[in-house]
Each structure stands twice: as C-alpha cells, then as structure tokens.
JSON list of C-alpha atoms in Angstrom, two decimals:
[
{"chain": "A", "resi": 1, "resn": "MET", "atom": "CA", "xyz": [-11.97, 4.27, 11.55]},
{"chain": "A", "resi": 2, "resn": "SER", "atom": "CA", "xyz": [-10.61, 6.71, 14.05]},
{"chain": "A", "resi": 3, "resn": "ASP", "atom": "CA", "xyz": [-6.97, 6.12, 13.12]},
{"chain": "A", "resi": 4, "resn": "GLY", "atom": "CA", "xyz": [-7.60, 7.11, 9.49]},
{"chain": "A", "resi": 5, "resn": "ARG", "atom": "CA", "xyz": [-7.40, 3.63, 8.01]},
{"chain": "A", "resi": 6, "resn": "VAL", "atom": "CA", "xyz": [-10.07, 2.38, 5.67]},
{"chain": "A", "resi": 7, "resn": "SER", "atom": "CA", "xyz": [-12.14, -0.56, 6.75]},
{"chain": "A", "resi": 8, "resn": "VAL", "atom": "CA", "xyz": [-10.73, -3.73, 5.18]},
{"chain": "A", "resi": 9, "resn": "VAL", "atom": "CA", "xyz": [-13.60, -5.27, 3.25]},
{"chain": "A", "resi": 10, "resn": "SER", "atom": "CA", "xyz": [-11.48, -6.90, 0.55]},
{"chain": "A", "resi": 11, "resn": "LYS", "atom": "CA", "xyz": [-8.03, -8.34, 0.14]},
{"chain": "A", "resi": 12, "resn": "VAL", "atom": "CA", "xyz": [-5.22, -5.83, -0.35]},
{"chain": "A", "resi": 13, "resn": "ALA", "atom": "CA", "xyz": [-2.64, -6.00, -3.14]},
{"chain": "A", "resi": 14, "resn": "VAL", "atom": "CA", "xyz": [0.38, -3.96, -4.18]},
{"chain": "A", "resi": 15, "resn": "VAL", "atom": "CA", "xyz": [1.21, -4.03, -7.89]},
{"chain": "A", "resi": 16, "resn": "THR", "atom": "CA", "xyz": [4.54, -2.53, -8.94]},
{"chain": "A", "resi": 17, "resn": "GLY", "atom": "CA", "xyz": [5.00, -1.29, -12.48]},
{"chain": "A", "resi": 18, "resn": "ALA", "atom": "CA", "xyz": [1.24, -0.69, -12.50]},
{"chain": "A", "resi": 19, "resn": "GLY", "atom": "CA", "xyz": [1.38, 2.19, -14.97]},
{"chain": "A", "resi": 20, "resn": "SER", "atom": "CA", "xyz": [1.55, 0.09, -18.13]},
{"chain": "A", "resi": 21, "resn": "GLY", "atom": "CA", "xyz": [1.71, -3.36, -19.67]},
{"chain": "A", "resi": 22, "resn": "VAL", "atom": "CA", "xyz": [1.38, -6.45, -17.52]},
{"chain": "A", "resi": 23, "resn": "GLY", "atom": "CA", "xyz": [1.26, -4.41, -14.31]},
{"chain": "A", "resi": 24, "resn": "ARG", "atom": "CA", "xyz": [-1.68, -2.33, -15.49]},
{"chain": "A", "resi": 25, "resn": "ALA", "atom": "CA", "xyz": [-3.55, -5.39, -16.78]},
{"chain": "A", "resi": 26, "resn": "VAL", "atom": "CA", "xyz": [-3.07, -7.27, -13.51]},
{"chain": "A", "resi": 27, "resn": "ALA", "atom": "CA", "xyz": [-4.08, -4.26, -11.40]},
{"chain": "A", "resi": 28, "resn": "LEU", "atom": "CA", "xyz": [-7.28, -3.83, -13.41]},
{"chain": "A", "resi": 29, "resn": "GLU", "atom": "CA", "xyz": [-8.06, -7.55, -13.19]},
{"chain": "A", "resi": 30, "resn": "LEU", "atom": "CA", "xyz": [-7.65, -7.56, -9.42]},
{"chain": "A", "resi": 31, "resn": "LEU", "atom": "CA", "xyz": [-9.72, -4.41, -9.03]},
{"chain": "A", "resi": 32, "resn": "GLU", "atom": "CA", "xyz": [-12.50, -5.97, -11.10]},
{"chain": "A", "resi": 33, "resn": "ALA", "atom": "CA", "xyz": [-12.34, -9.02, -8.81]},
{"chain": "A", "resi": 34, "resn": "GLY", "atom": "CA", "xyz": [-12.94, -6.81, -5.78]},
{"chain": "A", "resi": 35, "resn": "TRP", "atom": "CA", "xyz": [-9.41, -6.42, -4.45]},
{"chain": "A", "resi": 36, "resn": "SER", "atom": "CA", "xyz": [-8.12, -3.17, -3.00]},
{"chain": "A", "resi": 37, "resn": "VAL", "atom": "CA", "xyz": [-5.06, -2.42, -5.14]},
{"chain": "A", "resi": 38, "resn": "VAL", "atom": "CA", "xyz": [-2.22, 0.01, -4.43]},
{"chain": "A", "resi": 39, "resn": "LEU", "atom": "CA", "xyz": [-0.69, 1.19, -7.71]},
{"chain": "A", "resi": 40, "resn": "ALA", "atom": "CA", "xyz": [3.09, 1.67, -7.58]},
{"chain": "A", "resi": 41, "resn": "GLY", "atom": "CA", "xyz": [5.47, 2.79, -10.31]},
{"chain": "A", "resi": 42, "resn": "ARG", "atom": "CA", "xyz": [7.78, 5.59, -11.36]},
{"chain": "A", "resi": 43, "resn": "ARG", "atom": "CA", "xyz": [5.33, 7.63, -13.45]},
{"chain": "A", "resi": 44, "resn": "GLU", "atom": "CA", "xyz": [2.52, 9.18, -11.46]},
{"chain": "A", "resi": 45, "resn": "GLU", "atom": "CA", "xyz": [0.55, 10.20, -14.55]},
{"chain": "A", "resi": 46, "resn": "ALA", "atom": "CA", "xyz": [0.59, 6.61, -15.87]},
{"chain": "A", "resi": 47, "resn": "LEU", "atom": "CA", "xyz": [-0.54, 5.25, -12.50]},
{"chain": "A", "resi": 48, "resn": "THR", "atom": "CA", "xyz": [-3.34, 7.80, -12.40]},
{"chain": "A", "resi": 49, "resn": "GLU", "atom": "CA", "xyz": [-4.46, 6.63, -15.84]},
{"chain": "A", "resi": 50, "resn": "THR", "atom": "CA", "xyz": [-4.56, 3.03, -14.58]},
{"chain": "A", "resi": 51, "resn": "ALA", "atom": "CA", "xyz": [-6.73, 4.17, -11.68]},
{"chain": "A", "resi": 52, "resn": "ARG", "atom": "CA", "xyz": [-9.01, 6.03, -14.11]},
{"chain": "A", "resi": 53, "resn": "LEU", "atom": "CA", "xyz": [-9.39, 2.95, -16.32]},
{"chain": "A", "resi": 54, "resn": "ALA", "atom": "CA", "xyz": [-10.62, 0.97, -13.32]},
{"chain": "A", "resi": 55, "resn": "GLY", "atom": "CA", "xyz": [-13.92, 2.87, -13.49]},
{"chain": "A", "resi": 56, "resn": "GLY", "atom": "CA", "xyz": [-16.34, 2.38, -10.60]},
{"chain": "A", "resi": 57, "resn": "GLY", "atom": "CA", "xyz": [-15.57, 1.29, -7.08]},
{"chain": "A", "resi": 58, "resn": "PRO", "atom": "CA", "xyz": [-13.27, 2.84, -4.49]},
{"chain": "A", "resi": 59, "resn": "PRO", "atom": "CA", "xyz": [-10.35, 4.70, -6.10]},
{"chain": "A", "resi": 60, "resn": "ALA", "atom": "CA", "xyz": [-7.08, 2.78, -6.25]},
{"chain": "A", "resi": 61, "resn": "PRO", "atom": "CA", "xyz": [-4.34, 4.57, -4.28]},
{"chain": "A", "resi": 62, "resn": "VAL", "atom": "CA", "xyz": [-1.47, 5.84, -6.42]},
{"chain": "A", "resi": 63, "resn": "VAL", "atom": "CA", "xyz": [2.01, 5.77, -4.84]},
{"chain": "A", "resi": 64, "resn": "PRO", "atom": "CA", "xyz": [4.84, 6.89, -7.14]},
{"chain": "A", "resi": 65, "resn": "THR", "atom": "CA", "xyz": [7.77, 4.62, -6.33]},
{"chain": "A", "resi": 66, "resn": "ASP", "atom": "CA", "xyz": [11.25, 3.89, -7.62]},
{"chain": "A", "resi": 67, "resn": "VAL", "atom": "CA", "xyz": [11.64, 0.27, -6.55]},
{"chain": "A", "resi": 68, "resn": "ALA", "atom": "CA", "xyz": [15.44, 0.58, -6.67]},
{"chain": "A", "resi": 69, "resn": "SER", "atom": "CA", "xyz": [15.32, 3.09, -3.80]},
{"chain": "A", "resi": 70, "resn": "PRO", "atom": "CA", "xyz": [15.12, 1.56, -0.31]},
{"chain": "A", "resi": 71, "resn": "GLU", "atom": "CA", "xyz": [13.62, 4.78, 1.04]},
{"chain": "A", "resi": 72, "resn": "ARG", "atom": "CA", "xyz": [10.87, 4.91, -1.59]},
{"chain": "A", "resi": 73, "resn": "VAL", "atom": "CA", "xyz": [10.04, 1.24, -1.10]},
{"chain": "A", "resi": 74, "resn": "ASP", "atom": "CA", "xyz": [9.82, 1.75, 2.67]},
{"chain": "A", "resi": 75, "resn": "ALA", "atom": "CA", "xyz": [7.50, 4.70, 2.06]},
{"chain": "A", "resi": 76, "resn": "LEU", "atom": "CA", "xyz": [5.30, 2.59, -0.24]},
{"chain": "A", "resi": 77, "resn": "PHE", "atom": "CA", "xyz": [4.74, -0.16, 2.30]},
{"chain": "A", "resi": 78, "resn": "ALA", "atom": "CA", "xyz": [4.36, 2.30, 5.15]},
{"chain": "A", "resi": 79, "resn": "ALA", "atom": "CA", "xyz": [1.53, 3.88, 3.13]},
{"chain": "A", "resi": 80, "resn": "VAL", "atom": "CA", "xyz": [-0.07, 0.44, 2.70]},
{"chain": "A", "resi": 81, "resn": "ARG", "atom": "CA", "xyz": [0.16, -0.24, 6.42]},
{"chain": "A", "resi": 82, "resn": "GLU", "atom": "CA", "xyz": [-1.27, 3.17, 7.26]},
{"chain": "A", "resi": 83, "resn": "ARG", "atom": "CA", "xyz": [-4.19, 2.97, 4.85]},
{"chain": "A", "resi": 84, "resn": "PHE", "atom": "CA", "xyz": [-5.17, -0.70, 5.03]},
{"chain": "A", "resi": 85, "resn": "GLY", "atom": "CA", "xyz": [-3.40, -2.17, 8.05]},
{"chain": "A", "resi": 86, "resn": "ARG", "atom": "CA", "xyz": [-2.39, -5.31, 6.15]},
{"chain": "A", "resi": 87, "resn": "LEU", "atom": "CA", "xyz": [-1.19, -6.73, 2.82]},
{"chain": "A", "resi": 88, "resn": "ASP", "atom": "CA", "xyz": [-2.40, -9.93, 1.17]},
{"chain": "A", "resi": 89, "resn": "LEU", "atom": "CA", "xyz": [-0.55, -9.84, -2.16]},
{"chain": "A", "resi": 90, "resn": "LEU", "atom": "CA", "xyz": [2.53, -8.30, -3.72]},
{"chain": "A", "resi": 91, "resn": "PHE", "atom": "CA", "xyz": [2.78, -8.63, -7.49]},
{"chain": "A", "resi": 92, "resn": "ASN", "atom": "CA", "xyz": [6.48, -7.94, -7.95]},
{"chain": "A", "resi": 93, "resn": "ASN", "atom": "CA", "xyz": [6.30, -6.78, -11.54]},
{"chain": "A", "resi": 94, "resn": "ALA", "atom": "CA", "xyz": [8.40, -3.63, -12.10]},
{"chain": "A", "resi": 95, "resn": "GLY", "atom": "CA", "xyz": [11.22, -4.26, -14.53]},
{"chain": "A", "resi": 96, "resn": "SER", "atom": "CA", "xyz": [13.38, -2.97, -17.35]},
{"chain": "A", "resi": 97, "resn": "PHE", "atom": "CA", "xyz": [14.87, -4.71, -20.39]},
{"chain": "A", "resi": 98, "resn": "GLY", "atom": "CA", "xyz": [17.64, -2.16, -20.74]},
{"chain": "A", "resi": 99, "resn": "PRO", "atom": "CA", "xyz": [19.14, -1.05, -24.05]},
{"chain": "A", "resi": 100, "resn": "ARG", "atom": "CA", "xyz": [18.18, -3.32, -26.92]},
{"chain": "A", "resi": 101, "resn": "GLY", "atom": "CA", "xyz": [20.53, -4.72, -29.50]},
{"chain": "A", "resi": 102, "resn": "VAL", "atom": "CA", "xyz": [23.69, -3.94, -27.55]},
{"chain": "A", "resi": 103, "resn": "PRO", "atom": "CA", "xyz": [26.26, -6.77, -27.65]},
{"chain": "A", "resi": 104, "resn": "LEU", "atom": "CA", "xyz": [27.57, -7.97, -24.30]},
{"chain": "A", "resi": 105, "resn": "GLU", "atom": "CA", "xyz": [31.02, -6.57, -24.97]},
{"chain": "A", "resi": 106, "resn": "ASP", "atom": "CA", "xyz": [29.58, -3.10, -25.57]},
{"chain": "A", "resi": 107, "resn": "LEU", "atom": "CA", "xyz": [27.13, -2.95, -22.66]},
{"chain": "A", "resi": 108, "resn": "SER", "atom": "CA", "xyz": [28.08, -0.15, -20.29]},
{"chain": "A", "resi": 109, "resn": "TYR", "atom": "CA", "xyz": [28.41, -0.67, -16.57]},
{"chain": "A", "resi": 110, "resn": "GLU", "atom": "CA", "xyz": [25.76, 2.00, -16.03]},
{"chain": "A", "resi": 111, "resn": "ASP", "atom": "CA", "xyz": [23.24, 0.16, -18.22]},
{"chain": "A", "resi": 112, "resn": "TRP", "atom": "CA", "xyz": [24.03, -3.17, -16.55]},
{"chain": "A", "resi": 113, "resn": "ARG", "atom": "CA", "xyz": [23.64, -1.65, -13.11]},
{"chain": "A", "resi": 114, "resn": "SER", "atom": "CA", "xyz": [20.37, 0.08, -14.01]},
{"chain": "A", "resi": 115, "resn": "VAL", "atom": "CA", "xyz": [18.77, -3.21, -15.08]},
{"chain": "A", "resi": 116, "resn": "VAL", "atom": "CA", "xyz": [20.08, -5.07, -12.01]},
{"chain": "A", "resi": 117, "resn": "ASP", "atom": "CA", "xyz": [18.91, -2.30, -9.67]},
{"chain": "A", "resi": 118, "resn": "THR", "atom": "CA", "xyz": [15.38, -2.32, -11.06]},
{"chain": "A", "resi": 119, "resn": "ASN", "atom": "CA", "xyz": [14.79, -5.99, -11.88]},
{"chain": "A", "resi": 120, "resn": "LEU", "atom": "CA", "xyz": [16.64, -7.69, -9.02]},
{"chain": "A", "resi": 121, "resn": "THR", "atom": "CA", "xyz": [17.36, -5.24, -6.22]},
{"chain": "A", "resi": 122, "resn": "GLY", "atom": "CA", "xyz": [13.94, -3.64, -6.64]},
{"chain": "A", "resi": 123, "resn": "ALA", "atom": "CA", "xyz": [12.21, -7.02, -6.49]},
{"chain": "A", "resi": 124, "resn": "PHE", "atom": "CA", "xyz": [14.19, -7.93, -3.37]},
{"chain": "A", "resi": 125, "resn": "LEU", "atom": "CA", "xyz": [13.42, -4.64, -1.61]},
{"chain": "A", "resi": 126, "resn": "CYS", "atom": "CA", "xyz": [9.69, -4.92, -2.31]},
{"chain": "A", "resi": 127, "resn": "ALA", "atom": "CA", "xyz": [9.62, -8.58, -1.28]},
{"chain": "A", "resi": 128, "resn": "GLN", "atom": "CA", "xyz": [11.49, -7.81, 1.93]},
{"chain": "A", "resi": 129, "resn": "ALA", "atom": "CA", "xyz": [9.12, -4.98, 2.85]},
{"chain": "A", "resi": 130, "resn": "ALA", "atom": "CA", "xyz": [6.07, -7.10, 2.01]},
{"chain": "A", "resi": 131, "resn": "PHE", "atom": "CA", "xyz": [7.53, -10.01, 3.99]},
{"chain": "A", "resi": 132, "resn": "ARG", "atom": "CA", "xyz": [7.90, -7.86, 7.10]},
{"chain": "A", "resi": 133, "resn": "LEU", "atom": "CA", "xyz": [4.34, -6.57, 6.84]},
{"chain": "A", "resi": 134, "resn": "MET", "atom": "CA", "xyz": [2.86, -10.02, 6.20]},
{"chain": "A", "resi": 135, "resn": "ARG", "atom": "CA", "xyz": [4.87, -11.54, 9.04]},
{"chain": "A", "resi": 136, "resn": "ASP", "atom": "CA", "xyz": [3.69, -9.02, 11.60]},
{"chain": "A", "resi": 137, "resn": "GLN", "atom": "CA", "xyz": [0.02, -8.61, 10.63]},
{"chain": "A", "resi": 138, "resn": "ASP", "atom": "CA", "xyz": [-2.94, -10.39, 12.15]},
{"chain": "A", "resi": 139, "resn": "PRO", "atom": "CA", "xyz": [-3.98, -12.72, 10.66]},
{"chain": "A", "resi": 140, "resn": "ARG", "atom": "CA", "xyz": [-0.42, -13.45, 9.61]},
{"chain": "A", "resi": 141, "resn": "GLY", "atom": "CA", "xyz": [0.62, -14.38, 6.08]},
{"chain": "A", "resi": 142, "resn": "GLY", "atom": "CA", "xyz": [0.17, -13.38, 2.46]},
{"chain": "A", "resi": 143, "resn": "ARG", "atom": "CA", "xyz": [1.39, -14.09, -1.05]},
{"chain": "A", "resi": 144, "resn": "ILE", "atom": "CA", "xyz": [4.16, -12.76, -3.27]},
{"chain": "A", "resi": 145, "resn": "ILE", "atom": "CA", "xyz": [4.08, -13.37, -7.02]},
{"chain": "A", "resi": 146, "resn": "ASN", "atom": "CA", "xyz": [7.27, -12.49, -8.89]},
{"chain": "A", "resi": 147, "resn": "ASN", "atom": "CA", "xyz": [7.19, -11.65, -12.58]},
{"chain": "A", "resi": 148, "resn": "GLY", "atom": "CA", "xyz": [9.91, -13.73, -14.18]},
{"chain": "A", "resi": 149, "resn": "SER", "atom": "CA", "xyz": [10.18, -14.25, -17.93]},
{"chain": "A", "resi": 150, "resn": "LEU", "atom": "CA", "xyz": [10.89, -16.95, -20.43]},
{"chain": "A", "resi": 151, "resn": "SER", "atom": "CA", "xyz": [14.36, -15.42, -20.17]},
{"chain": "A", "resi": 152, "resn": "ALA", "atom": "CA", "xyz": [14.50, -17.06, -16.73]},
{"chain": "A", "resi": 153, "resn": "HIS", "atom": "CA", "xyz": [14.87, -20.29, -18.77]},
{"chain": "A", "resi": 154, "resn": "VAL", "atom": "CA", "xyz": [16.59, -19.32, -22.03]},
{"chain": "A", "resi": 155, "resn": "PRO", "atom": "CA", "xyz": [18.14, -16.05, -23.25]},
{"chain": "A", "resi": 156, "resn": "ARG", "atom": "CA", "xyz": [17.51, -13.97, -26.30]},
{"chain": "A", "resi": 157, "resn": "PRO", "atom": "CA", "xyz": [20.51, -12.59, -28.19]},
{"chain": "A", "resi": 158, "resn": "ASP", "atom": "CA", "xyz": [22.10, -9.48, -26.63]},
{"chain": "A", "resi": 159, "resn": "SER", "atom": "CA", "xyz": [20.10, -9.65, -23.40]},
{"chain": "A", "resi": 160, "resn": "VAL", "atom": "CA", "xyz": [22.72, -10.44, -20.77]},
{"chain": "A", "resi": 161, "resn": "ALA", "atom": "CA", "xyz": [21.51, -8.00, -18.09]},
{"chain": "A", "resi": 162, "resn": "TYR", "atom": "CA", "xyz": [17.83, -8.84, -18.45]},
{"chain": "A", "resi": 163, "resn": "THR", "atom": "CA", "xyz": [18.44, -12.58, -18.66]},
{"chain": "A", "resi": 164, "resn": "ALA", "atom": "CA", "xyz": [20.80, -12.63, -15.67]},
{"chain": "A", "resi": 165, "resn": "THR", "atom": "CA", "xyz": [18.30, -10.77, -13.50]},
{"chain": "A", "resi": 166, "resn": "LYS", "atom": "CA", "xyz": [15.41, -13.02, -14.52]},
{"chain": "A", "resi": 167, "resn": "HIS", "atom": "CA", "xyz": [17.45, -16.11, -13.63]},
{"chain": "A", "resi": 168, "resn": "ALA", "atom": "CA", "xyz": [18.12, -14.42, -10.28]},
{"chain": "A", "resi": 169, "resn": "ILE", "atom": "CA", "xyz": [14.39, -13.81, -9.79]},
{"chain": "A", "resi": 170, "resn": "THR", "atom": "CA", "xyz": [13.91, -17.59, -9.84]},
{"chain": "A", "resi": 171, "resn": "GLY", "atom": "CA", "xyz": [16.38, -17.89, -6.97]},
{"chain": "A", "resi": 172, "resn": "LEU", "atom": "CA", "xyz": [14.58, -15.11, -5.13]},
{"chain": "A", "resi": 173, "resn": "THR", "atom": "CA", "xyz": [11.26, -16.90, -5.63]},
{"chain": "A", "resi": 174, "resn": "LYS", "atom": "CA", "xyz": [12.58, -20.17, -4.24]},
{"chain": "A", "resi": 175, "resn": "SER", "atom": "CA", "xyz": [14.20, -18.50, -1.22]},
{"chain": "A", "resi": 176, "resn": "LEU", "atom": "CA", "xyz": [11.07, -16.49, -0.41]},
{"chain": "A", "resi": 177, "resn": "SER", "atom": "CA", "xyz": [8.94, -19.60, -0.78]},
{"chain": "A", "resi": 178, "resn": "LEU", "atom": "CA", "xyz": [11.14, -21.49, 1.70]},
{"chain": "A", "resi": 179, "resn": "ASP", "atom": "CA", "xyz": [11.70, -18.67, 4.20]},
{"chain": "A", "resi": 180, "resn": "GLY", "atom": "CA", "xyz": [8.03, -17.69, 4.14]},
{"chain": "A", "resi": 181, "resn": "ARG", "atom": "CA", "xyz": [6.72, -21.07, 5.28]},
{"chain": "A", "resi": 182, "resn": "ARG", "atom": "CA", "xyz": [7.04, -20.32, 8.98]},
{"chain": "A", "resi": 183, "resn": "TYR", "atom": "CA", "xyz": [5.00, -17.13, 8.56]},
{"chain": "A", "resi": 184, "resn": "GLY", "atom": "CA", "xyz": [2.30, -18.41, 6.23]},
{"chain": "A", "resi": 185, "resn": "ILE", "atom": "CA", "xyz": [3.77, -16.49, 3.28]},
{"chain": "A", "resi": 186, "resn": "ALA", "atom": "CA", "xyz": [3.50, -18.19, -0.12]},
{"chain": "A", "resi": 187, "resn": "CYS", "atom": "CA", "xyz": [5.63, -17.17, -3.09]},
{"chain": "A", "resi": 188, "resn": "GLY", "atom": "CA", "xyz": [5.29, -18.12, -6.73]},
{"chain": "A", "resi": 189, "resn": "GLN", "atom": "CA", "xyz": [6.53, -16.93, -10.09]},
{"chain": "A", "resi": 190, "resn": "ILE", "atom": "CA", "xyz": [4.91, -16.31, -13.45]},
{"chain": "A", "resi": 191, "resn": "ASP", "atom": "CA", "xyz": [7.11, -16.54, -16.55]},
{"chain": "A", "resi": 192, "resn": "ILE", "atom": "CA", "xyz": [5.57, -14.68, -19.47]},
{"chain": "A", "resi": 193, "resn": "GLY", "atom": "CA", "xyz": [6.28, -14.97, -23.17]},
{"chain": "A", "resi": 194, "resn": "ASN", "atom": "CA", "xyz": [5.18, -12.35, -25.69]},
{"chain": "A", "resi": 195, "resn": "ALA", "atom": "CA", "xyz": [2.20, -10.74, -24.01]},
{"chain": "A", "resi": 196, "resn": "ALA", "atom": "CA", "xyz": [0.97, -7.86, -26.18]},
{"chain": "A", "resi": 197, "resn": "THR", "atom": "CA", "xyz": [2.19, -4.73, -24.37]},
{"chain": "A", "resi": 198, "resn": "GLU", "atom": "CA", "xyz": [4.22, -1.63, -25.14]},
{"chain": "A", "resi": 199, "resn": "MET", "atom": "CA", "xyz": [7.37, -3.68, -24.48]},
{"chain": "A", "resi": 200, "resn": "THR", "atom": "CA", "xyz": [6.51, -6.25, -27.16]},
{"chain": "A", "resi": 201, "resn": "GLU", "atom": "CA", "xyz": [5.27, -3.94, -29.92]},
{"chain": "A", "resi": 202, "resn": "ARG", "atom": "CA", "xyz": [8.47, -4.65, -31.85]},
{"chain": "A", "resi": 203, "resn": "MET", "atom": "CA", "xyz": [7.58, -8.37, -32.08]},
{"chain": "A", "resi": 204, "resn": "SER", "atom": "CA", "xyz": [5.37, -7.84, -35.12]},
{"chain": "A", "resi": 205, "resn": "ALA", "atom": "CA", "xyz": [8.21, -6.10, -36.94]},
{"chain": "A", "resi": 206, "resn": "GLY", "atom": "CA", "xyz": [10.66, -8.89, -36.18]},
{"chain": "A", "resi": 207, "resn": "VAL", "atom": "CA", "xyz": [13.17, -9.63, -33.43]},
{"chain": "A", "resi": 208, "resn": "PRO", "atom": "CA", "xyz": [16.60, -11.30, -33.56]},
{"chain": "A", "resi": 209, "resn": "GLN", "atom": "CA", "xyz": [16.72, -15.07, -33.19]},
{"chain": "A", "resi": 210, "resn": "ALA", "atom": "CA", "xyz": [19.58, -17.31, -32.07]},
{"chain": "A", "resi": 211, "resn": "SER", "atom": "CA", "xyz": [20.21, -18.19, -35.74]},
{"chain": "A", "resi": 212, "resn": "GLY", "atom": "CA", "xyz": [20.89, -14.54, -36.57]},
{"chain": "A", "resi": 213, "resn": "GLU", "atom": "CA", "xyz": [17.61, -14.17, -38.44]},
{"chain": "A", "resi": 214, "resn": "VAL", "atom": "CA", "xyz": [15.10, -11.45, -37.65]},
{"chain": "A", "resi": 215, "resn": "VAL", "atom": "CA", "xyz": [11.64, -12.99, -37.39]},
{"chain": "A", "resi": 216, "resn": "ALA", "atom": "CA", "xyz": [8.21, -11.64, -36.47]},
{"chain": "A", "resi": 217, "resn": "GLU", "atom": "CA", "xyz": [6.83, -13.47, -33.42]},
{"chain": "A", "resi": 218, "resn": "PRO", "atom": "CA", "xyz": [3.26, -14.18, -32.33]},
{"chain": "A", "resi": 219, "resn": "VAL", "atom": "CA", "xyz": [1.92, -12.42, -29.24]},
{"chain": "A", "resi": 220, "resn": "MET", "atom": "CA", "xyz": [-0.99, -13.12, -26.90]},
{"chain": "A", "resi": 221, "resn": "ASP", "atom": "CA", "xyz": [-3.52, -10.92, -25.14]},
{"chain": "A", "resi": 222, "resn": "VAL", "atom": "CA", "xyz": [-2.10, -9.49, -21.92]},
{"chain": "A", "resi": 223, "resn": "ALA", "atom": "CA", "xyz": [-5.50, -10.16, -20.34]},
{"chain": "A", "resi": 224, "resn": "ASP", "atom": "CA", "xyz": [-4.63, -13.87, -20.35]},
{"chain": "A", "resi": 225, "resn": "VAL", "atom": "CA", "xyz": [-1.62, -13.10, -18.17]},
{"chain": "A", "resi": 226, "resn": "ALA", "atom": "CA", "xyz": [-3.76, -11.03, -15.82]},
{"chain": "A", "resi": 227, "resn": "ARG", "atom": "CA", "xyz": [-6.28, -13.84, -15.44]},
{"chain": "A", "resi": 228, "resn": "THR", "atom": "CA", "xyz": [-3.46, -16.25, -14.59]},
{"chain": "A", "resi": 229, "resn": "VAL", "atom": "CA", "xyz": [-2.13, -13.94, -11.89]},
{"chain": "A", "resi": 230, "resn": "ARG", "atom": "CA", "xyz": [-5.64, -13.54, -10.53]},
{"chain": "A", "resi": 231, "resn": "HIS", "atom": "CA", "xyz": [-5.97, -17.32, -10.27]},
{"chain": "A", "resi": 232, "resn": "MET", "atom": "CA", "xyz": [-2.61, -17.64, -8.49]},
{"chain": "A", "resi": 233, "resn": "ALA", "atom": "CA", "xyz": [-3.60, -14.86, -6.09]},
{"chain": "A", "resi": 234, "resn": "SER", "atom": "CA", "xyz": [-7.00, -16.34, -5.32]},
{"chain": "A", "resi": 235, "resn": "LEU", "atom": "CA", "xyz": [-5.71, -19.63, -3.95]},
{"chain": "A", "resi": 236, "resn": "PRO", "atom": "CA", "xyz": [-5.82, -20.25, -0.21]},
{"chain": "A", "resi": 237, "resn": "LEU", "atom": "CA", "xyz": [-2.42, -19.89, 1.43]},
{"chain": "A", "resi": 238, "resn": "GLU", "atom": "CA", "xyz": [-2.32, -23.65, 1.91]},
{"chain": "A", "resi": 239, "resn": "ALA", "atom": "CA", "xyz": [-1.91, -23.96, -1.87]},
{"chain": "A", "resi": 240, "resn": "ASN", "atom": "CA", "xyz": [0.64, -22.35, -4.18]},
{"chain": "A", "resi": 241, "resn": "VAL", "atom": "CA", "xyz": [1.42, -22.18, -7.88]},
{"chain": "A", "resi": 242, "resn": "GLN", "atom": "CA", "xyz": [5.20, -22.31, -7.57]},
{"chain": "A", "resi": 243, "resn": "PHE", "atom": "CA", "xyz": [5.96, -21.62, -11.24]},
{"chain": "A", "resi": 244, "resn": "ALA", "atom": "CA", "xyz": [3.62, -20.85, -14.12]},
{"chain": "A", "resi": 245, "resn": "THR", "atom": "CA", "xyz": [4.56, -20.29, -17.76]},
{"chain": "A", "resi": 246, "resn": "VAL", "atom": "CA", "xyz": [2.10, -18.32, -19.89]},
{"chain": "A", "resi": 247, "resn": "MET", "atom": "CA", "xyz": [3.12, -17.72, -23.48]},
{"chain": "A", "resi": 248, "resn": "ALA", "atom": "CA", "xyz": [1.91, -17.14, -26.99]},
{"chain": "A", "resi": 249, "resn": "THR", "atom": "CA", "xyz": [1.29, -20.69, -28.22]},
{"chain": "A", "resi": 250, "resn": "ALA", "atom": "CA", "xyz": [3.29, -20.39, -31.45]},
{"chain": "A", "resi": 251, "resn": "MET", "atom": "CA", "xyz": [6.20, -18.26, -30.24]},
{"chain": "A", "resi": 252, "resn": "PRO", "atom": "CA", "xyz": [9.69, -19.69, -30.81]},
{"chain": "A", "resi": 253, "resn": "TYR", "atom": "CA", "xyz": [10.41, -20.84, -27.26]},
{"chain": "A", "resi": 254, "resn": "ILE", "atom": "CA", "xyz": [9.86, -24.59, -27.31]},
{"chain": "A", "resi": 255, "resn": "GLY", "atom": "CA", "xyz": [12.56, -25.61, -29.75]},
{"chain": "A", "resi": 256, "resn": "ARG", "atom": "CA", "xyz": [14.33, -22.25, -29.59]},
{"chain": "A", "resi": 257, "resn": "GLY", "atom": "CA", "xyz": [17.95, -22.40, -30.72]}
]
C-alpha cells in the first residue's frame, strides 16, 4: 500500500507480556491460526525469541513496551494503527506477582505500587488505547480478553498486591464489556490456575497453603490455556465468553481453605 501499511489479510491481535509464559503461548497459537500478532513486552530479546519460535509466515512485529507507561502504550497502539490500520483483539496479559513470601505488614509501598502499576494500570491503559482504536476503525469493533487469575476469586497466602489487582481486573472486564456494547467491542476474562510456565516452576517444589503447609501442586500444559484464548478470540462479536476458568484439574482451588 502506498501509505506503508501492510494489506490486512488476517485478523490483527496485540499480545502483551508476549516474551514468555502464557503470553508467548497465546501469541504462537494465534500466529499458527493465521492471525497477525503484534508482540509487546518489556524485554525485546524475549519478544524476538517468540517471533523466532513462530517459524514460517510473515514475521510478527516486536514492540518493546512498558505497559505502565502511558507514552509507551500510546506508541504501541500508534504502531498497530500505522502498520495494520485496525485491531481485532487485545490479549491484556502483562503482569507481575511481585515479591513472593512477603507478609502484608512487611510489603513495601514501592513493591505494592509496582504490582498495581503493571497489573491494573497497565491493563487499563492498554484497554483504553485498544478501545479507542476499535471504536474509530471501519468496520468498527473488536475484542479484549483480560488475563485474570484464580486469585480473582480466592487469594493465596502473602499475595495481597497480586490478589487485589486481579480482583480489580474483574471490575475492569465488566466495565469494558458494558461500555463496549455501543461500539461492538466485546470483553471477556480468562482466569488461569497453575499453567506450566516460568512463573509456576516453584509449584513442583511446594507452595504455601492456607493451612500453613507447603504442598507441591499439579500444573497443566500452557498450550491448553492458549487454545482456550484462541477459542474466545475466534467467536463472532455477537457472542462472548464473559468469564472462563482454566486450571489444572487436581490443583487445590475447589475446596481451598
């Protein structure tokens, strides 16, 4: 095209936190399904590795982004608009657990703020930017899928910052779902329990339970999460998975306490 954009022959997605874990798995699943996927995250080298793992097909654009920075988020979505002219899906995935094993009374303000800035403010900024693009494009509309957590339902010990932000993500999901109706924007949330990623490597060694015990927990293949996101993303905009829970079958969630 004369304006430098690529010709849109597939749906366009932005995946944040695409350099590892769930974000990488979802990005690769969407690419395999024929989507054009913009890879966003803090670490350029990790994003480049995700793009390399995708193998054949058009290269996935890599856009290093700190989602807690309004300026960097604006730059990310400006790059999407410039390259593709539209956006069909935002997988709002970037997140941080924060320091592990720190009791609430010892958690520093800086650590609290860092988790809130990434998990909640970052998700809001990306959703807002995606919302504006989806509202103004032709044809109008799109889908936002927020990555929640089982911590959006019940906490783990010593996880106040992470748990509070994941509860807030549920409120964000509901508000986006309501406010997006007039623009044809659907929003849903996936709550994940114990997908096998770098973040959950410690599960096999044992993690603290509400009883005070330290117990090894089952995990599931992260590919099962990616397939679930792909299904949610593939629905027509007239249909929406509002909330989905995908978890290792035997993990201590049902009956936790």
